[in-house]
Coordinates of C-alpha atoms in Angstrom, one line a residue:
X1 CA 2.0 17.1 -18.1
X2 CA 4.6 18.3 -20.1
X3 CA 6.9 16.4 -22.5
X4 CA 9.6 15.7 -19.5
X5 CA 6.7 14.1 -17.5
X6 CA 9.2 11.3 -17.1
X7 CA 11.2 11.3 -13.4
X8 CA 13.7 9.2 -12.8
X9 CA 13.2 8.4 -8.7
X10 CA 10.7 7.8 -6.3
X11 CA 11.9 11.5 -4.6
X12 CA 11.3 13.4 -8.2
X13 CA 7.7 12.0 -8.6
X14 CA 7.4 13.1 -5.1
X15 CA 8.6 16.8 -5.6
X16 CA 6.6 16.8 -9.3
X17 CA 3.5 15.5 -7.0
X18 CA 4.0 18.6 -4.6
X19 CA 4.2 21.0 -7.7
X20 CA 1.3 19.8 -9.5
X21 CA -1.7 19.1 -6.5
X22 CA -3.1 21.3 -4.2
X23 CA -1.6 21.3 -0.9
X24 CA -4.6 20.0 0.9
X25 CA -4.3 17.1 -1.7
X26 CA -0.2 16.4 -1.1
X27 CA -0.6 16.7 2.5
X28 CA -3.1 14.0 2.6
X29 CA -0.8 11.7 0.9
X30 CA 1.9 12.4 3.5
X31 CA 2.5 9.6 5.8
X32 CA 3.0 9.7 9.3
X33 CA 1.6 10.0 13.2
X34 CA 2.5 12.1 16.4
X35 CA 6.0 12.7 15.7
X36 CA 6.6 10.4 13.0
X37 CA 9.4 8.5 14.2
X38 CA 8.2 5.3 12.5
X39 CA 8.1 6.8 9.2
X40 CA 11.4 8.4 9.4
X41 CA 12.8 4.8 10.4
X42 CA 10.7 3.1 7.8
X43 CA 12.8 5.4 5.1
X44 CA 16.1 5.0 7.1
X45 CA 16.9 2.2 7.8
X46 CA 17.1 0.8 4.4
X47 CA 20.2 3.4 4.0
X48 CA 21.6 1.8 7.0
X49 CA 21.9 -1.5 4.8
X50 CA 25.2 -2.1 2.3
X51 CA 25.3 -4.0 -0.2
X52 CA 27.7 -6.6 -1.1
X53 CA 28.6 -6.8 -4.8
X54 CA 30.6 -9.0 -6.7
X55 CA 33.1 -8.1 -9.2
X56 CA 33.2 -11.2 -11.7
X57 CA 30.8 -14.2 -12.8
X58 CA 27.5 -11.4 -13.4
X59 CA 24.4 -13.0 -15.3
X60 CA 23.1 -11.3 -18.4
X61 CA 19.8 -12.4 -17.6
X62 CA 18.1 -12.4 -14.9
X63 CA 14.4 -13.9 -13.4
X64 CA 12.8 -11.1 -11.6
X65 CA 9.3 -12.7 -11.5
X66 CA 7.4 -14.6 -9.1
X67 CA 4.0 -15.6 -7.8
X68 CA 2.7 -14.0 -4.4
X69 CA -0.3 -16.4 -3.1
X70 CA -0.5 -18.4 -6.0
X71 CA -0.9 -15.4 -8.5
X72 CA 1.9 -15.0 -11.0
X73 CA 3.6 -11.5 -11.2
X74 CA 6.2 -10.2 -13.1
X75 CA 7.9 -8.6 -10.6
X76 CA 8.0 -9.1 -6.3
X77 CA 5.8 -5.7 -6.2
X78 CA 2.4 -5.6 -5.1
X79 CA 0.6 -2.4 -5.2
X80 CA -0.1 -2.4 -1.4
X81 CA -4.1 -1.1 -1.0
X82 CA -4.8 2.8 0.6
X83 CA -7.6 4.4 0.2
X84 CA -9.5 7.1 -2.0
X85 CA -7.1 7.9 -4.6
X86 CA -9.0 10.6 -5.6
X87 CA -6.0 12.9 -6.1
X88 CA -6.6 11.8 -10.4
X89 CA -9.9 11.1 -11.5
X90 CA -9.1 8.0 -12.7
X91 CA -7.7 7.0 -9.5
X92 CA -7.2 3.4 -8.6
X93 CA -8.6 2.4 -11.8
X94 CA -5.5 4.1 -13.1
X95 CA -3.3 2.7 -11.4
X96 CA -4.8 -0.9 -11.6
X97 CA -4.3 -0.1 -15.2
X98 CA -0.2 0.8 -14.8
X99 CA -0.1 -2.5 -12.5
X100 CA -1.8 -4.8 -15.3
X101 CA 0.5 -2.6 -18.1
X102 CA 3.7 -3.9 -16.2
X103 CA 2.7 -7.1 -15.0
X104 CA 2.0 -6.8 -11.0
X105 CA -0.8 -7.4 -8.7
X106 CA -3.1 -5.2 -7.4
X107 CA -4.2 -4.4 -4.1
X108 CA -7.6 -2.5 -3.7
X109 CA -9.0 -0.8 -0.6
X110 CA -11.9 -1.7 0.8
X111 CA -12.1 2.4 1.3
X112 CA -11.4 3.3 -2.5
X113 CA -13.0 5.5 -4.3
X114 CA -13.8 3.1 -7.3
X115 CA -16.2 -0.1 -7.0
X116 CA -14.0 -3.3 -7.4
X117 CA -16.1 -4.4 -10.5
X118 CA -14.3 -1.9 -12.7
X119 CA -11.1 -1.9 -10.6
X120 CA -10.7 -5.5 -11.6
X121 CA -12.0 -5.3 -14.9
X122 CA -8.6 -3.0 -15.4
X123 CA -6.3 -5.6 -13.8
X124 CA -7.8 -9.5 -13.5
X125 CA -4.5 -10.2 -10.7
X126 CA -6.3 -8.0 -7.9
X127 CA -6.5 -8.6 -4.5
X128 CA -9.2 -7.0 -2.3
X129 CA -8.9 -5.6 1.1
X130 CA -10.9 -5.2 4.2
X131 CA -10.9 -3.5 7.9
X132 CA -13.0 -5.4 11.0
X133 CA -15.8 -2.9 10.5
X134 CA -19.3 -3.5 10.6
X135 CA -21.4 -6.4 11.4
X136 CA -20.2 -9.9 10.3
X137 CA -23.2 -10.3 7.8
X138 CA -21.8 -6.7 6.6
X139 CA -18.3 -8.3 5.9
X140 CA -19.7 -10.8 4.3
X141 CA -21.4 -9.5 2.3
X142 CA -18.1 -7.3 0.8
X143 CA -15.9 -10.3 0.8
X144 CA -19.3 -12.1 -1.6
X145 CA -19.6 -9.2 -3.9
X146 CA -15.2 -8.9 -4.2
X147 CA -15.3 -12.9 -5.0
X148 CA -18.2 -12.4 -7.8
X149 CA -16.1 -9.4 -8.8
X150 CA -12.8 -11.9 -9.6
X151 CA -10.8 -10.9 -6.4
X152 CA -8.3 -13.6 -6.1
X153 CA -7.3 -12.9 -2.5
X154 CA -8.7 -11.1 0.1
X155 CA -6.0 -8.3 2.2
X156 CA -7.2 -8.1 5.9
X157 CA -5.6 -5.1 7.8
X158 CA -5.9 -5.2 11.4
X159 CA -3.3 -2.8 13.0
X160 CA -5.0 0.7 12.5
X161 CA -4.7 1.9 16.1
X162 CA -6.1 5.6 15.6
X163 CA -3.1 7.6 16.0
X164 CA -4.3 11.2 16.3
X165 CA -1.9 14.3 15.3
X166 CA 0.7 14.9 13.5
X167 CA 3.5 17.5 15.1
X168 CA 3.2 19.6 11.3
X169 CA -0.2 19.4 11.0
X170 CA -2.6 17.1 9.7
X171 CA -4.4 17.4 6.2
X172 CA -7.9 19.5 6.0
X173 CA -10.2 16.3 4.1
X174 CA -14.2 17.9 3.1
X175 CA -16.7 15.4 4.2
X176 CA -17.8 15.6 0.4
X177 CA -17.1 18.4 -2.7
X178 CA -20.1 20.6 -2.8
X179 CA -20.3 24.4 -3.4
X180 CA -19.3 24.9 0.3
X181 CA -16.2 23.1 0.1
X182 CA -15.5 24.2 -3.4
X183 CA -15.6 27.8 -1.7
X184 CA -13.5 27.0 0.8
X185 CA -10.6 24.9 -1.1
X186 CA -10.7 27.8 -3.8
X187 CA -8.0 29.5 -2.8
X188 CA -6.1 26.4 -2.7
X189 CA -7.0 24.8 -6.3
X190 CA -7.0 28.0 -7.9
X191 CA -3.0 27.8 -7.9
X192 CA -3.0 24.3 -9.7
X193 CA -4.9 25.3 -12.8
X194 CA -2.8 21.8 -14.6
X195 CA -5.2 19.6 -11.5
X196 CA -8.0 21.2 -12.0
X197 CA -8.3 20.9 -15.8
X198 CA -7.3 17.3 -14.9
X199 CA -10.9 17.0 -13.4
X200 CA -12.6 19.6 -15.7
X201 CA -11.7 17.7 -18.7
X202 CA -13.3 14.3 -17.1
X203 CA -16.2 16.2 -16.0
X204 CA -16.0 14.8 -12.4
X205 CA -15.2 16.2 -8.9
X206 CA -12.9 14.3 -6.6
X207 CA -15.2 11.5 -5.3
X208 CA -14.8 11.3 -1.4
X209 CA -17.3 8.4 -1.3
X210 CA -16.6 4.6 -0.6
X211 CA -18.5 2.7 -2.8
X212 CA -17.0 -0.8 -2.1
X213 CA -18.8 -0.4 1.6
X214 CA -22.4 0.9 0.1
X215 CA -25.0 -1.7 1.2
X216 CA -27.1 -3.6 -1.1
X217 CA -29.9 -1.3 -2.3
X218 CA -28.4 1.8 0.1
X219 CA -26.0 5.0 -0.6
X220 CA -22.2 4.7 -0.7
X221 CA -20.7 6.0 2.6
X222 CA -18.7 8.8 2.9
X223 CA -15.0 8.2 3.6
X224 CA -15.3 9.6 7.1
X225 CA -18.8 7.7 7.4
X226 CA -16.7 4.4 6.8
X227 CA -14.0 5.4 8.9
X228 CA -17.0 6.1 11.7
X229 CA -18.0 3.1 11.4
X230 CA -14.9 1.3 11.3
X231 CA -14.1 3.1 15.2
X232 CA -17.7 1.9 16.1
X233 CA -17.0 -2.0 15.7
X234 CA -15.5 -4.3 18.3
X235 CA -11.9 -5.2 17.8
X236 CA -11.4 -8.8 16.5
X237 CA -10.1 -11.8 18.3
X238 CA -8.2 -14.3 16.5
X239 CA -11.3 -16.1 16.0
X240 CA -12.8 -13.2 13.9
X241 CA -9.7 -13.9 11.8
X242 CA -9.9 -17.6 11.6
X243 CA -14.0 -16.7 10.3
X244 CA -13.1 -14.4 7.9
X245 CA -10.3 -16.6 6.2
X246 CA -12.9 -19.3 6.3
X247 CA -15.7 -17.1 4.9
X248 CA -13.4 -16.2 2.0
X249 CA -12.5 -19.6 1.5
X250 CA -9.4 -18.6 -0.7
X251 CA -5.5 -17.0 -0.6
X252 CA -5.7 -15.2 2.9
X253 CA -3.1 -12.1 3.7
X254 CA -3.0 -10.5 7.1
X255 CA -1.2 -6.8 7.1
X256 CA -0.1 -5.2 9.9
X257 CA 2.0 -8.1 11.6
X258 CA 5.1 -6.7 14.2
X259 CA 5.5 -9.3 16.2
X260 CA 7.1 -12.9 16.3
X261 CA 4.3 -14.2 18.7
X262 CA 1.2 -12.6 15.9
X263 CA 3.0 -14.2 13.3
X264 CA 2.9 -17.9 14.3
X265 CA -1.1 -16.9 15.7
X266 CA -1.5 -15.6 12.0
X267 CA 0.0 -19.4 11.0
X268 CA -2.6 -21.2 13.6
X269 CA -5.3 -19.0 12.2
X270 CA -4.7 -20.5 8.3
X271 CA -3.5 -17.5 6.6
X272 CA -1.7 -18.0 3.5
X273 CA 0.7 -14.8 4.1
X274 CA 1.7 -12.2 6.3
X275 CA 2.8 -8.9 5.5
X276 CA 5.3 -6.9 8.2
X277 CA 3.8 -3.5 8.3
X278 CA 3.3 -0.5 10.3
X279 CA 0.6 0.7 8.1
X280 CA 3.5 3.0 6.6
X281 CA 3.9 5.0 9.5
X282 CA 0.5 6.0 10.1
X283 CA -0.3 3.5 12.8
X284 CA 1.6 3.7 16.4
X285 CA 4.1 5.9 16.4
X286 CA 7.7 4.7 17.1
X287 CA 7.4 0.7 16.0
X288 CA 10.6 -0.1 14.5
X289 CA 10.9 -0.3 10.5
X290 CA 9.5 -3.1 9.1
X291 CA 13.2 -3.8 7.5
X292 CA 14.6 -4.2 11.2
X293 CA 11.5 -6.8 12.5
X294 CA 11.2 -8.9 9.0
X295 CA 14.3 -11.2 9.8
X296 CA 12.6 -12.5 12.9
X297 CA 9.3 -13.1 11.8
X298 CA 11.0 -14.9 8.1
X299 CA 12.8 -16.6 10.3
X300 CA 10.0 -17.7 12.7
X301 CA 7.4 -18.5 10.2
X302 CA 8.9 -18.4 6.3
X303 CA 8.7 -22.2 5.7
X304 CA 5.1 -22.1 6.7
X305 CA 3.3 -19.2 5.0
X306 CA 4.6 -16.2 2.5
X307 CA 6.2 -13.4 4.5
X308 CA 5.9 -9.9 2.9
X309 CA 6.8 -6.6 3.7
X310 CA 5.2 -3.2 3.8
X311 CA 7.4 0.5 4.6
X312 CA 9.3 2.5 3.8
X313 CA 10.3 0.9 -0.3
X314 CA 11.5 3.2 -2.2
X315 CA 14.0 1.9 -4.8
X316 CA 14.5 -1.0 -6.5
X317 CA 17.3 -1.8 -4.3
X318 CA 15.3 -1.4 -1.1
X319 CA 13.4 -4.5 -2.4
X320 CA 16.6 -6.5 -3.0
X321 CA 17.1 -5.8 0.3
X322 CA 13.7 -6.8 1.7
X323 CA 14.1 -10.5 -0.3
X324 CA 17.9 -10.6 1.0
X325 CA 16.4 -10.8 4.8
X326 CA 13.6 -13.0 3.9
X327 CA 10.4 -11.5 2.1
X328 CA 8.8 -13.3 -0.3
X329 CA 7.9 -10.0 -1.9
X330 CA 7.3 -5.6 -1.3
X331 CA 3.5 -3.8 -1.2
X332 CA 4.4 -0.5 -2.2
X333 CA 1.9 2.5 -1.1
X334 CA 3.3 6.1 -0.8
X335 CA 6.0 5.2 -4.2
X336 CA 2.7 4.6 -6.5
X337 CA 0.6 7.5 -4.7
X338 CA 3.4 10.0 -5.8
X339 CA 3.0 8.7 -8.9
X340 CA -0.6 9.2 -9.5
X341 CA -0.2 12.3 -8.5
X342 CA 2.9 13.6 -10.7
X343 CA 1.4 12.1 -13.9
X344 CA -1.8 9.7 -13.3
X345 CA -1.6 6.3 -14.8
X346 CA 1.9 6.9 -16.8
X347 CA 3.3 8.0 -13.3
X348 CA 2.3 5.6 -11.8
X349 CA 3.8 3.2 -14.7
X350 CA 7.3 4.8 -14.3
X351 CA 7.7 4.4 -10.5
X352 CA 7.4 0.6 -11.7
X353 CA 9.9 1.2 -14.3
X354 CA 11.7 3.0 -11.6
X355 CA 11.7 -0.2 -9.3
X356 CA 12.2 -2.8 -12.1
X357 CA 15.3 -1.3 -13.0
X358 CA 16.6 -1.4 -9.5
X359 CA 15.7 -4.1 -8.4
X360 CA 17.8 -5.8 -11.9
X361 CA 20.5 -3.9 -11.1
X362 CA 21.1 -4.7 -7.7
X363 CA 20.2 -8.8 -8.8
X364 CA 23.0 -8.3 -11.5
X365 CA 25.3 -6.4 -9.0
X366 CA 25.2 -9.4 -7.0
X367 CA 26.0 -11.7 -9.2
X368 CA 22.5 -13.6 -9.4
X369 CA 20.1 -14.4 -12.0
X370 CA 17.0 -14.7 -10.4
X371 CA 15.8 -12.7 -7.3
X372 CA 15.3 -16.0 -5.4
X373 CA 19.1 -16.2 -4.9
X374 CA 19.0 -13.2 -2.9
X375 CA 19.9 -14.0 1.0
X376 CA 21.5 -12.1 4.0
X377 CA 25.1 -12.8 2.3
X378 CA 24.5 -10.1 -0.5
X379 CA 24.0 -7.7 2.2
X380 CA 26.8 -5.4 4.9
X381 CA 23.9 -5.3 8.2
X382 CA 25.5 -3.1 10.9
X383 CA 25.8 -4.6 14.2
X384 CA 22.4 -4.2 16.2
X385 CA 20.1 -3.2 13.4
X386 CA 17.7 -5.7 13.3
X387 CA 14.9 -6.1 16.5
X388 CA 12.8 -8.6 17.7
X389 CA 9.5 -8.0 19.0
X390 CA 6.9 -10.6 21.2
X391 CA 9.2 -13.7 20.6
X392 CA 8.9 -16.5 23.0
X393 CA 11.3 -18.5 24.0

């Protein structure tokens, strides 16, 4: 990149990504299903929150770290795990790099395109996640090898629900980058000479390969191989959960919680956390921002395990938010992704600049000094915003 490779939002690293990939690339990193309502409300509804600032008594310091399952972090931002960031050739190494530069966890994908030895060799504080795919001695066998790597906790995601279309069209992804494809993309690349000498110069292609699913002795699977065999595998029961958090035997976070009634099965089940999520969008179209249903579920199950969010963050001051109504801390996906994509590990870096300087101002704003002050007072919620979903009464 040039030397004004710095942006200064989430938005710009978005428009910078746009410019600079190919736009089979961008389009893969746009979120959304069907019509994608959820999406739009994931973004929107932190603008329907207001802030509630004080005037006098502001702190000239202030605490914005934390731990999140045990693991210390310097800010409430976990780099929330998606899968083959192949858009730099670096990819998740890269940004497990950025994460470890600025202090903050790491979440890797079970369907990434770099093996967690070196993804955690780049940033110790990273937690690895899986899918219910495969055969129980499959899974375990992923969760052994990311504890040997130095995993600290293991992510579980359980509410991919195979959402198929997208009303503009979804993404064209190769099965794998051979002379056929490289035909076919050409007159797509050909535009973006900048991403291409990005690749040229590392002497790689863009690996569409999962090797954090090859079996012992076999070939990594292809994305869409995984993602085959992922569709092929009988749904889990809540007993399936209980056996994987015993077979890790370590922090436990389950993604993809909605409801008030999964939450306290996630607490029967021994997790250690919960993250609200909607998979950012890309899961059943028209579940409510995670912003409206996290009161609820903090409110049901908060004293018991950590409560996280996922959706939708995109300033500093969307995760002052998310703490004001009760999360422990953010995962951030499509924000880092940008990115990666406007300017690879550095870009990646700089949306966490981005955040960690919103996220202080809104703390000072306030009138706080540590982010653990935060609560529904600092905040102007309009009347019927929040929702409740599967509570019991």
């Amino acid at each position: 990149m040039g030397r004004n490779s710095w942006f200064e939002t989430v938005a710009e690293a978005q428009r910078r990504a746009k410019k600079y990939l190919p736009s089979t690339v961008y389009d893969a990193l746009v979120a959304g299903s069907e019509r994608g309502r959820t999406i739009d409300d994931n973004l929107g509804a932190f603008a329907e929150l207001g802030f509630a600032p004080r005037v006098v008594g502001h702190h000239a310091e202030r605490d914005l770290s934390t731990t999140v399952l045990g693991v210390p972090t310097s800010l409430p931002v976990v780099i929330s795990p998606t899968g083959v960031q192949a858009v730099h050739p670096d990819g998740e190494v890269a940004v497990a790099r950025a994460a470890a530069n600025r202090g903050v966890i790491m979440g890797l994908s079970s369907f990434a395109s770099k093996p967690v030895e070196e993804v955690v060799q780049a940033n110790p504080n990273t937690f690895y996640q899986m899918y219910w795919t495969g055969t129980r001695e499959s899974m375990a066998q992923r969760m052994e090898r990311a504890r040997a790597a130095g995993a600290k906790a293991l992510i579980v995601t359980l509410d991919w629900s195979f959402s198929n279309g997208r009303d503009w069209g979804s993404p064209a992804i190769p099965e794998k980058v051979d002379l056929r494809t490289v035909v076919r993309f050409a007159p797509d690349v050909l535009p973006r000479p900048r991403w291409l000498w990005t690749f040229a110069k590392s002497r790689r292609v863009p690996d569409l390969t999962v090797p954090n699913l090859q079996p012992p002795g076999g070939k990594p699977l292809t994305f869409f191989g995984a993602y085959h065999e992922w569709m092929r595998t009988v749904p889990p029961t809540w007993e399936d959960v209980k056996w994987m958090r015993e077979e890790w035997g370590g922090p436990f976070l389950l993604k993809g919680v909605s409801r008030v009634d999964d939450a306290k099965r996630a607490v029967d089940a021994g997790v250690s956390g919960i993250s609200v999520s909607n998979h950012g969008g890309n899961n059943l179209d028209s579940t409510p921002a995670t912003i409206r249903i996290l009161p609820s579920i903090a409110e049901a199950v908060g004293d018991d395990i950590e409560v996280l969010l996922d959706g939708g963050i995109r300033r500093g001051g969307d995760v002052a938010k998310a703490l004001a109504l009760g999360a422990h801390a953010v995962l951030i996906g499509r924000a880092y992704l940008w990115g990666l994509g406007a300017n690879g590990q550095a870009g990646v870096e700089n949306v966490l600049d981005i955040l960690r300087a919103g996220l202080d101002s809104a703390v000072l704003g306030l009138g706080h000094s540590s982010i653990h002050e935060l609560s529904p007072d600092d905040l102007a919620v309009p009347a019927g915003f929040t929702r409740t979903l599967g509570a019991t009464q």
